[in-house]
């Protein structure tokens, strides 16, 4: 009888399951889930907006069946997020900087009509243990455009803390000088106010090779850079960590035009 129970566990009320999940987040990583975050998880489990008290969920649906169009189950996806938070972005999670559980469709609703440069952080729905950020800006015609970077996983976050990525992130649009598009954490918190205490160091000042460096070397840092075509409205523009120091970039700008620099970045040997 006990074996039969474990082979075919009974369905449970969705409301109770969500309560347990929030408790799991609170006990393991120090912050539980709010109603909006739980609502997104409920939609992911059921495929629709539901009233929690009216829905039952099977054990198979929770941890055995693959999510629609994915090669992993709901629990595998959620467990990877828990590990990502615990090991790489825990302070940001505890401070409430990470919205996390929000669909692509919902994020556009939230960012609509916000100040250009407003962004939010969410967990990837298609990559295990990935986190991305999406921002809104306005084109010259006044149209709102949204961009999301390729999700950062544990490998990339081991190389560079996520708060530093947000601080130093740059985009190259057409022939323009690279600039950071991230201005306000949703809904309207200045980025440095939200993340300042989490930065691992102050931004490196641009130095000429003759002005510093150990044994003749120019100090270097990783700068996260994305290249966006001027007519692109695709919401998924990739981001790559490029080993280019501020010093090197400053020197390149002195001797090369923005067009030449962009061409080099888009060559077959670039990591884009």
PDB file of C-alpha atoms in Angstrom:
ATOM      1  CA  UNK A   1       0.000   0.000   0.000  1.00  0.00           C
ATOM      2  CA  UNK A   2       2.817   2.439   0.872  1.00  0.00           C
ATOM      3  CA  UNK A   3       4.652   1.557  -2.354  1.00  0.00           C
ATOM      4  CA  UNK A   4       1.512   2.277  -4.354  1.00  0.00           C
ATOM      5  CA  UNK A   5       1.293   5.687  -2.697  1.00  0.00           C
ATOM      6  CA  UNK A   6       4.798   6.675  -3.796  1.00  0.00           C
ATOM      7  CA  UNK A   7       4.367   5.234  -7.286  1.00  0.00           C
ATOM      8  CA  UNK A   8       1.223   7.271  -7.806  1.00  0.00           C
ATOM      9  CA  UNK A   9       1.028  10.157  -5.299  1.00  0.00           C
ATOM     10  CA  UNK A  10      -2.324  11.921  -5.075  1.00  0.00           C
ATOM     11  CA  UNK A  11      -2.860  15.364  -6.564  1.00  0.00           C
ATOM     12  CA  UNK A  12      -2.447  18.326  -4.233  1.00  0.00           C
ATOM     13  CA  UNK A  13      -4.173  21.729  -4.121  1.00  0.00           C
ATOM     14  CA  UNK A  14      -2.129  24.203  -6.140  1.00  0.00           C
ATOM     15  CA  UNK A  15      -2.493  26.799  -3.382  1.00  0.00           C
ATOM     16  CA  UNK A  16      -0.760  24.490  -0.901  1.00  0.00           C
ATOM     17  CA  UNK A  17       2.029  23.665  -3.345  1.00  0.00           C
ATOM     18  CA  UNK A  18       2.724  27.339  -3.999  1.00  0.00           C
ATOM     19  CA  UNK A  19       2.828  27.991  -0.266  1.00  0.00           C
ATOM     20  CA  UNK A  20       5.436  25.246   0.107  1.00  0.00           C
ATOM     21  CA  UNK A  21       7.489  26.676  -2.763  1.00  0.00           C
ATOM     22  CA  UNK A  22       7.511  30.113  -1.152  1.00  0.00           C
ATOM     23  CA  UNK A  23       8.610  28.518   2.111  1.00  0.00           C
ATOM     24  CA  UNK A  24      11.373  26.678   0.236  1.00  0.00           C
ATOM     25  CA  UNK A  25      12.706  29.951  -1.176  1.00  0.00           C
ATOM     26  CA  UNK A  26      12.463  31.663   2.205  1.00  0.00           C
ATOM     27  CA  UNK A  27      14.273  28.907   4.098  1.00  0.00           C
ATOM     28  CA  UNK A  28      16.948  28.192   1.473  1.00  0.00           C
ATOM     29  CA  UNK A  29      17.776  31.654   0.131  1.00  0.00           C
ATOM     30  CA  UNK A  30      16.302  34.045   2.675  1.00  0.00           C
ATOM     31  CA  UNK A  31      13.385  35.554   0.759  1.00  0.00           C
ATOM     32  CA  UNK A  32      10.029  34.030  -0.135  1.00  0.00           C
ATOM     33  CA  UNK A  33       7.843  34.632  -3.173  1.00  0.00           C
ATOM     34  CA  UNK A  34       5.183  37.323  -3.494  1.00  0.00           C
ATOM     35  CA  UNK A  35       1.750  36.936  -5.068  1.00  0.00           C
ATOM     36  CA  UNK A  36       2.894  38.038  -8.541  1.00  0.00           C
ATOM     37  CA  UNK A  37       5.828  35.615  -8.558  1.00  0.00           C
ATOM     38  CA  UNK A  38       3.615  32.775  -7.380  1.00  0.00           C
ATOM     39  CA  UNK A  39       1.087  33.668 -10.071  1.00  0.00           C
ATOM     40  CA  UNK A  40       3.725  33.263 -12.765  1.00  0.00           C
ATOM     41  CA  UNK A  41       4.717  29.853 -11.363  1.00  0.00           C
ATOM     42  CA  UNK A  42       1.062  28.797 -11.273  1.00  0.00           C
ATOM     43  CA  UNK A  43       0.685  29.728 -14.954  1.00  0.00           C
ATOM     44  CA  UNK A  44       3.837  27.780 -15.794  1.00  0.00           C
ATOM     45  CA  UNK A  45       2.505  24.711 -14.022  1.00  0.00           C
ATOM     46  CA  UNK A  46      -1.011  24.843 -15.443  1.00  0.00           C
ATOM     47  CA  UNK A  47      -0.519  26.685 -18.735  1.00  0.00           C
ATOM     48  CA  UNK A  48      -3.192  29.239 -17.886  1.00  0.00           C
ATOM     49  CA  UNK A  49      -4.292  31.810 -15.349  1.00  0.00           C
ATOM     50  CA  UNK A  50      -6.091  29.991 -12.591  1.00  0.00           C
ATOM     51  CA  UNK A  51      -7.697  30.526  -9.216  1.00  0.00           C
ATOM     52  CA  UNK A  52      -5.371  28.708  -6.838  1.00  0.00           C
ATOM     53  CA  UNK A  53      -8.099  27.323  -4.582  1.00  0.00           C
ATOM     54  CA  UNK A  54      -9.895  25.677  -7.525  1.00  0.00           C
ATOM     55  CA  UNK A  55      -6.935  23.784  -8.983  1.00  0.00           C
ATOM     56  CA  UNK A  56      -5.332  20.436  -8.204  1.00  0.00           C
ATOM     57  CA  UNK A  57      -1.867  19.510  -9.447  1.00  0.00           C
ATOM     58  CA  UNK A  58      -0.468  16.048 -10.022  1.00  0.00           C
ATOM     59  CA  UNK A  59       2.978  14.930  -8.878  1.00  0.00           C
ATOM     60  CA  UNK A  60       3.805  14.006 -12.461  1.00  0.00           C
ATOM     61  CA  UNK A  61       3.024  17.524 -13.662  1.00  0.00           C
ATOM     62  CA  UNK A  62       5.296  18.959 -11.008  1.00  0.00           C
ATOM     63  CA  UNK A  63       8.439  16.904 -11.452  1.00  0.00           C
ATOM     64  CA  UNK A  64       8.121  14.252 -14.193  1.00  0.00           C
ATOM     65  CA  UNK A  65       6.520  15.787 -17.275  1.00  0.00           C
ATOM     66  CA  UNK A  66       8.583  18.147 -19.409  1.00  0.00           C
ATOM     67  CA  UNK A  67       7.398  21.725 -19.668  1.00  0.00           C
ATOM     68  CA  UNK A  68       5.769  22.456 -23.052  1.00  0.00           C
ATOM     69  CA  UNK A  69       8.450  22.774 -25.720  1.00  0.00           C
ATOM     70  CA  UNK A  70      11.277  22.197 -23.227  1.00  0.00           C
ATOM     71  CA  UNK A  71      13.591  19.287 -22.446  1.00  0.00           C
ATOM     72  CA  UNK A  72      13.266  19.658 -18.674  1.00  0.00           C
ATOM     73  CA  UNK A  73      10.614  19.501 -15.977  1.00  0.00           C
ATOM     74  CA  UNK A  74       9.240  22.332 -13.855  1.00  0.00           C
ATOM     75  CA  UNK A  75      11.156  21.171 -10.794  1.00  0.00           C
ATOM     76  CA  UNK A  76      14.477  20.860 -12.634  1.00  0.00           C
ATOM     77  CA  UNK A  77      13.971  24.417 -13.939  1.00  0.00           C
ATOM     78  CA  UNK A  78      13.119  25.770 -10.494  1.00  0.00           C
ATOM     79  CA  UNK A  79      15.926  23.913  -8.740  1.00  0.00           C
ATOM     80  CA  UNK A  80      18.482  25.394 -11.177  1.00  0.00           C
ATOM     81  CA  UNK A  81      17.186  28.874 -10.306  1.00  0.00           C
ATOM     82  CA  UNK A  82      17.501  28.187  -6.577  1.00  0.00           C
ATOM     83  CA  UNK A  83      21.134  27.151  -7.057  1.00  0.00           C
ATOM     84  CA  UNK A  84      21.870  30.189  -9.244  1.00  0.00           C
ATOM     85  CA  UNK A  85      20.494  32.521  -6.581  1.00  0.00           C
ATOM     86  CA  UNK A  86      22.257  30.766  -3.709  1.00  0.00           C
ATOM     87  CA  UNK A  87      25.694  30.738  -5.314  1.00  0.00           C
ATOM     88  CA  UNK A  88      25.812  33.868  -7.483  1.00  0.00           C
ATOM     89  CA  UNK A  89      23.129  36.513  -6.868  1.00  0.00           C
ATOM     90  CA  UNK A  90      21.960  35.975  -3.293  1.00  0.00           C
ATOM     91  CA  UNK A  91      22.401  39.579  -2.001  1.00  0.00           C
ATOM     92  CA  UNK A  92      20.438  40.964  -4.953  1.00  0.00           C
ATOM     93  CA  UNK A  93      17.640  38.460  -4.324  1.00  0.00           C
ATOM     94  CA  UNK A  94      17.431  39.210  -0.606  1.00  0.00           C
ATOM     95  CA  UNK A  95      17.306  42.958  -1.310  1.00  0.00           C
ATOM     96  CA  UNK A  96      14.370  42.474  -3.675  1.00  0.00           C
ATOM     97  CA  UNK A  97      16.229  43.724  -6.761  1.00  0.00           C
ATOM     98  CA  UNK A  98      15.252  40.655  -8.791  1.00  0.00           C
ATOM     99  CA  UNK A  99      11.672  40.353  -9.992  1.00  0.00           C
ATOM    100  CA  UNK A 100      12.681  36.956 -11.309  1.00  0.00           C
ATOM    101  CA  UNK A 101       9.455  35.176 -12.096  1.00  0.00           C
ATOM    102  CA  UNK A 102       7.791  37.192 -14.828  1.00  0.00           C
ATOM    103  CA  UNK A 103       6.916  36.109 -18.369  1.00  0.00           C
ATOM    104  CA  UNK A 104       8.163  37.859 -21.498  1.00  0.00           C
ATOM    105  CA  UNK A 105       4.625  39.034 -22.206  1.00  0.00           C
ATOM    106  CA  UNK A 106       4.143  40.437 -18.706  1.00  0.00           C
ATOM    107  CA  UNK A 107       7.482  42.237 -18.677  1.00  0.00           C
ATOM    108  CA  UNK A 108       6.485  44.285 -21.714  1.00  0.00           C
ATOM    109  CA  UNK A 109       3.259  45.270 -20.016  1.00  0.00           C
ATOM    110  CA  UNK A 110       5.230  46.371 -16.959  1.00  0.00           C
ATOM    111  CA  UNK A 111       7.843  48.317 -18.934  1.00  0.00           C
ATOM    112  CA  UNK A 112       5.359  49.997 -21.241  1.00  0.00           C
ATOM    113  CA  UNK A 113       5.209  53.776 -20.724  1.00  0.00           C
ATOM    114  CA  UNK A 114       8.143  53.682 -18.318  1.00  0.00           C
ATOM    115  CA  UNK A 115      11.079  56.065 -18.637  1.00  0.00           C
ATOM    116  CA  UNK A 116      13.599  55.046 -21.310  1.00  0.00           C
ATOM    117  CA  UNK A 117      16.306  52.976 -19.686  1.00  0.00           C
ATOM    118  CA  UNK A 118      13.956  51.286 -17.215  1.00  0.00           C
ATOM    119  CA  UNK A 119      14.846  47.617 -16.853  1.00  0.00           C
ATOM    120  CA  UNK A 120      13.935  44.552 -14.836  1.00  0.00           C
ATOM    121  CA  UNK A 121      15.640  41.271 -14.016  1.00  0.00           C
ATOM    122  CA  UNK A 122      13.978  37.942 -14.696  1.00  0.00           C
ATOM    123  CA  UNK A 123      14.903  34.284 -14.799  1.00  0.00           C
ATOM    124  CA  UNK A 124      15.151  32.649 -18.197  1.00  0.00           C
ATOM    125  CA  UNK A 125      12.286  30.335 -19.111  1.00  0.00           C
ATOM    126  CA  UNK A 126      14.261  28.542 -21.830  1.00  0.00           C
ATOM    127  CA  UNK A 127      17.689  28.185 -20.202  1.00  0.00           C
ATOM    128  CA  UNK A 128      18.345  26.290 -16.990  1.00  0.00           C
ATOM    129  CA  UNK A 129      19.818  28.476 -14.272  1.00  0.00           C
ATOM    130  CA  UNK A 130      19.884  31.665 -16.341  1.00  0.00           C
ATOM    131  CA  UNK A 131      19.051  35.278 -15.521  1.00  0.00           C
ATOM    132  CA  UNK A 132      18.539  38.103 -18.002  1.00  0.00           C
ATOM    133  CA  UNK A 133      17.542  41.738 -18.034  1.00  0.00           C
ATOM    134  CA  UNK A 134      15.197  43.594 -20.348  1.00  0.00           C
ATOM    135  CA  UNK A 135      15.058  47.335 -20.875  1.00  0.00           C
ATOM    136  CA  UNK A 136      12.837  49.736 -22.773  1.00  0.00           C
ATOM    137  CA  UNK A 137      13.860  52.710 -24.859  1.00  0.00           C
ATOM    138  CA  UNK A 138      12.252  54.886 -27.498  1.00  0.00           C
ATOM    139  CA  UNK A 139      13.221  55.133 -31.136  1.00  0.00           C
ATOM    140  CA  UNK A 140      13.496  58.469 -32.930  1.00  0.00           C
ATOM    141  CA  UNK A 141       9.881  58.034 -34.024  1.00  0.00           C
ATOM    142  CA  UNK A 142       8.771  57.576 -30.397  1.00  0.00           C
ATOM    143  CA  UNK A 143       8.128  53.835 -30.702  1.00  0.00           C
ATOM    144  CA  UNK A 144       8.863  51.809 -27.583  1.00  0.00           C
ATOM    145  CA  UNK A 145      11.448  49.095 -28.211  1.00  0.00           C
ATOM    146  CA  UNK A 146      12.464  46.302 -25.846  1.00  0.00           C
ATOM    147  CA  UNK A 147      15.732  44.423 -25.696  1.00  0.00           C
ATOM    148  CA  UNK A 148      16.773  41.416 -23.610  1.00  0.00           C
ATOM    149  CA  UNK A 149      20.289  40.069 -23.299  1.00  0.00           C
ATOM    150  CA  UNK A 150      21.272  36.451 -23.655  1.00  0.00           C
ATOM    151  CA  UNK A 151      20.816  34.902 -20.176  1.00  0.00           C
ATOM    152  CA  UNK A 152      23.778  34.858 -17.844  1.00  0.00           C
ATOM    153  CA  UNK A 153      24.473  31.458 -16.282  1.00  0.00           C
ATOM    154  CA  UNK A 154      26.717  30.326 -13.453  1.00  0.00           C
ATOM    155  CA  UNK A 155      29.779  30.147 -15.695  1.00  0.00           C
ATOM    156  CA  UNK A 156      29.552  33.768 -16.750  1.00  0.00           C
ATOM    157  CA  UNK A 157      28.572  34.983 -13.291  1.00  0.00           C
ATOM    158  CA  UNK A 158      31.619  33.266 -11.830  1.00  0.00           C
ATOM    159  CA  UNK A 159      33.782  35.398 -14.116  1.00  0.00           C
ATOM    160  CA  UNK A 160      32.023  38.685 -13.307  1.00  0.00           C
ATOM    161  CA  UNK A 161      29.550  39.569 -10.520  1.00  0.00           C
ATOM    162  CA  UNK A 162      26.063  40.368 -11.785  1.00  0.00           C
ATOM    163  CA  UNK A 163      25.934  43.788 -10.115  1.00  0.00           C
ATOM    164  CA  UNK A 164      29.147  44.766 -11.926  1.00  0.00           C
ATOM    165  CA  UNK A 165      27.666  43.543 -15.201  1.00  0.00           C
ATOM    166  CA  UNK A 166      24.686  45.853 -14.715  1.00  0.00           C
ATOM    167  CA  UNK A 167      26.976  48.757 -13.858  1.00  0.00           C
ATOM    168  CA  UNK A 168      29.396  48.307 -16.777  1.00  0.00           C
ATOM    169  CA  UNK A 169      27.083  46.913 -19.471  1.00  0.00           C
ATOM    170  CA  UNK A 170      27.349  48.672 -22.852  1.00  0.00           C
ATOM    171  CA  UNK A 171      25.533  48.493 -26.164  1.00  0.00           C
ATOM    172  CA  UNK A 172      26.818  49.537 -29.569  1.00  0.00           C
ATOM    173  CA  UNK A 173      24.080  50.853 -31.844  1.00  0.00           C
ATOM    174  CA  UNK A 174      25.112  51.525 -35.450  1.00  0.00           C
ATOM    175  CA  UNK A 175      28.028  54.025 -35.432  1.00  0.00           C
ATOM    176  CA  UNK A 176      27.299  55.458 -32.000  1.00  0.00           C
ATOM    177  CA  UNK A 177      29.685  55.392 -29.069  1.00  0.00           C
ATOM    178  CA  UNK A 178      28.909  52.461 -26.725  1.00  0.00           C
ATOM    179  CA  UNK A 179      26.780  53.476 -23.779  1.00  0.00           C
ATOM    180  CA  UNK A 180      24.975  51.857 -20.868  1.00  0.00           C
ATOM    181  CA  UNK A 181      21.217  51.700 -21.569  1.00  0.00           C
ATOM    182  CA  UNK A 182      20.310  50.636 -18.020  1.00  0.00           C
ATOM    183  CA  UNK A 183      19.160  53.670 -16.032  1.00  0.00           C
ATOM    184  CA  UNK A 184      16.326  52.729 -13.685  1.00  0.00           C
ATOM    185  CA  UNK A 185      15.459  49.465 -11.982  1.00  0.00           C
ATOM    186  CA  UNK A 186      11.712  48.891 -12.372  1.00  0.00           C
ATOM    187  CA  UNK A 187       9.628  50.815 -11.535  1.00  0.00           C
ATOM    188  CA  UNK A 188      11.803  53.957 -11.221  1.00  0.00           C
ATOM    189  CA  UNK A 189      14.769  53.345  -8.906  1.00  0.00           C
ATOM    190  CA  UNK A 190      18.076  54.849 -10.139  1.00  0.00           C
ATOM    191  CA  UNK A 191      20.386  51.966 -10.956  1.00  0.00           C
ATOM    192  CA  UNK A 192      23.260  53.035  -8.702  1.00  0.00           C
ATOM    193  CA  UNK A 193      20.863  53.519  -5.803  1.00  0.00           C
ATOM    194  CA  UNK A 194      19.520  50.006  -6.242  1.00  0.00           C
ATOM    195  CA  UNK A 195      22.821  48.218  -6.843  1.00  0.00           C
ATOM    196  CA  UNK A 196      25.552  50.552  -5.586  1.00  0.00           C
ATOM    197  CA  UNK A 197      26.272  48.679  -2.381  1.00  0.00           C
ATOM    198  CA  UNK A 198      26.608  45.431  -4.349  1.00  0.00           C
ATOM    199  CA  UNK A 199      29.310  46.651  -6.747  1.00  0.00           C
ATOM    200  CA  UNK A 200      32.526  44.747  -6.098  1.00  0.00           C
ATOM    201  CA  UNK A 201      34.725  47.735  -7.001  1.00  0.00           C
ATOM    202  CA  UNK A 202      34.608  51.188  -8.486  1.00  0.00           C
ATOM    203  CA  UNK A 203      34.667  51.427 -12.307  1.00  0.00           C
ATOM    204  CA  UNK A 204      38.193  51.457 -13.654  1.00  0.00           C
ATOM    205  CA  UNK A 205      39.335  54.840 -14.888  1.00  0.00           C
ATOM    206  CA  UNK A 206      40.633  54.905 -18.448  1.00  0.00           C
ATOM    207  CA  UNK A 207      44.423  54.961 -18.374  1.00  0.00           C
ATOM    208  CA  UNK A 208      46.923  55.450 -21.155  1.00  0.00           C
ATOM    209  CA  UNK A 209      49.573  52.686 -21.311  1.00  0.00           C
ATOM    210  CA  UNK A 210      52.267  55.171 -20.166  1.00  0.00           C
ATOM    211  CA  UNK A 211      50.231  56.234 -17.136  1.00  0.00           C
ATOM    212  CA  UNK A 212      50.068  52.986 -15.183  1.00  0.00           C
ATOM    213  CA  UNK A 213      50.047  49.258 -15.195  1.00  0.00           C
ATOM    214  CA  UNK A 214      52.241  46.616 -13.651  1.00  0.00           C
ATOM    215  CA  UNK A 215      55.510  46.000 -15.547  1.00  0.00           C
ATOM    216  CA  UNK A 216      54.291  47.879 -18.591  1.00  0.00           C
ATOM    217  CA  UNK A 217      50.924  46.122 -18.843  1.00  0.00           C
ATOM    218  CA  UNK A 218      47.714  48.098 -19.232  1.00  0.00           C
ATOM    219  CA  UNK A 219      45.203  47.252 -16.468  1.00  0.00           C
ATOM    220  CA  UNK A 220      42.244  45.394 -17.942  1.00  0.00           C
ATOM    221  CA  UNK A 221      38.716  44.509 -16.923  1.00  0.00           C
ATOM    222  CA  UNK A 222      35.912  42.566 -18.549  1.00  0.00           C
ATOM    223  CA  UNK A 223      33.232  44.746 -20.128  1.00  0.00           C
ATOM    224  CA  UNK A 224      29.872  43.171 -21.044  1.00  0.00           C
ATOM    225  CA  UNK A 225      28.988  44.436 -24.524  1.00  0.00           C
ATOM    226  CA  UNK A 226      26.064  43.915 -26.891  1.00  0.00           C
ATOM    227  CA  UNK A 227      25.892  44.974 -30.526  1.00  0.00           C
ATOM    228  CA  UNK A 228      22.441  46.006 -31.780  1.00  0.00           C
ATOM    229  CA  UNK A 229      21.600  46.841 -35.380  1.00  0.00           C
ATOM    230  CA  UNK A 230      20.029  50.271 -35.752  1.00  0.00           C
ATOM    231  CA  UNK A 231      16.855  48.842 -37.304  1.00  0.00           C
ATOM    232  CA  UNK A 232      16.592  45.893 -34.899  1.00  0.00           C
ATOM    233  CA  UNK A 233      13.426  45.500 -32.863  1.00  0.00           C
ATOM    234  CA  UNK A 234      14.149  41.933 -31.846  1.00  0.00           C
ATOM    235  CA  UNK A 235      13.695  41.562 -28.108  1.00  0.00           C
ATOM    236  CA  UNK A 236      16.495  39.032 -27.783  1.00  0.00           C
ATOM    237  CA  UNK A 237      19.824  40.660 -28.556  1.00  0.00           C
ATOM    238  CA  UNK A 238      22.811  38.623 -27.362  1.00  0.00           C
ATOM    239  CA  UNK A 239      25.362  39.882 -24.893  1.00  0.00           C
ATOM    240  CA  UNK A 240      28.934  38.634 -24.586  1.00  0.00           C
ATOM    241  CA  UNK A 241      31.720  39.359 -22.129  1.00  0.00           C
ATOM    242  CA  UNK A 242      34.533  40.779 -24.209  1.00  0.00           C
ATOM    243  CA  UNK A 243      38.048  41.021 -22.708  1.00  0.00           C
ATOM    244  CA  UNK A 244      38.500  44.661 -23.724  1.00  0.00           C
ATOM    245  CA  UNK A 245      39.816  47.101 -21.137  1.00  0.00           C
ATOM    246  CA  UNK A 246      38.675  50.746 -20.985  1.00  0.00           C
ATOM    247  CA  UNK A 247      42.252  51.734 -21.845  1.00  0.00           C
ATOM    248  CA  UNK A 248      42.319  49.650 -25.003  1.00  0.00           C
ATOM    249  CA  UNK A 249      38.924  50.907 -26.109  1.00  0.00           C
ATOM    250  CA  UNK A 250      39.965  54.545 -25.575  1.00  0.00           C
ATOM    251  CA  UNK A 251      43.053  54.041 -27.730  1.00  0.00           C
ATOM    252  CA  UNK A 252      41.041  52.315 -30.462  1.00  0.00           C
ATOM    253  CA  UNK A 253      38.663  55.266 -30.574  1.00  0.00           C
ATOM    254  CA  UNK A 254      41.605  57.628 -31.100  1.00  0.00           C
ATOM    255  CA  UNK A 255      42.819  55.774 -34.177  1.00  0.00           C
ATOM    256  CA  UNK A 256      39.768  54.005 -35.618  1.00  0.00           C
ATOM    257  CA  UNK A 257      36.328  55.168 -36.660  1.00  0.00           C
ATOM    258  CA  UNK A 258      33.224  53.700 -34.947  1.00  0.00           C
ATOM    259  CA  UNK A 259      32.421  51.910 -38.221  1.00  0.00           C
ATOM    260  CA  UNK A 260      35.774  50.122 -38.252  1.00  0.00           C
ATOM    261  CA  UNK A 261      35.404  49.119 -34.598  1.00  0.00           C
ATOM    262  CA  UNK A 262      31.914  47.757 -35.246  1.00  0.00           C
ATOM    263  CA  UNK A 263      33.153  45.826 -38.275  1.00  0.00           C
ATOM    264  CA  UNK A 264      35.860  44.233 -36.139  1.00  0.00           C
ATOM    265  CA  UNK A 265      33.335  43.240 -33.496  1.00  0.00           C
ATOM    266  CA  UNK A 266      31.138  41.579 -36.108  1.00  0.00           C
ATOM    267  CA  UNK A 267      33.973  39.643 -37.757  1.00  0.00           C
ATOM    268  CA  UNK A 268      33.921  35.831 -37.840  1.00  0.00           C
ATOM    269  CA  UNK A 269      36.526  35.845 -35.070  1.00  0.00           C
ATOM    270  CA  UNK A 270      34.432  37.826 -32.592  1.00  0.00           C
ATOM    271  CA  UNK A 271      32.477  36.050 -29.872  1.00  0.00           C
ATOM    272  CA  UNK A 272      29.151  37.655 -30.749  1.00  0.00           C
TER     273      UNK A 272
END
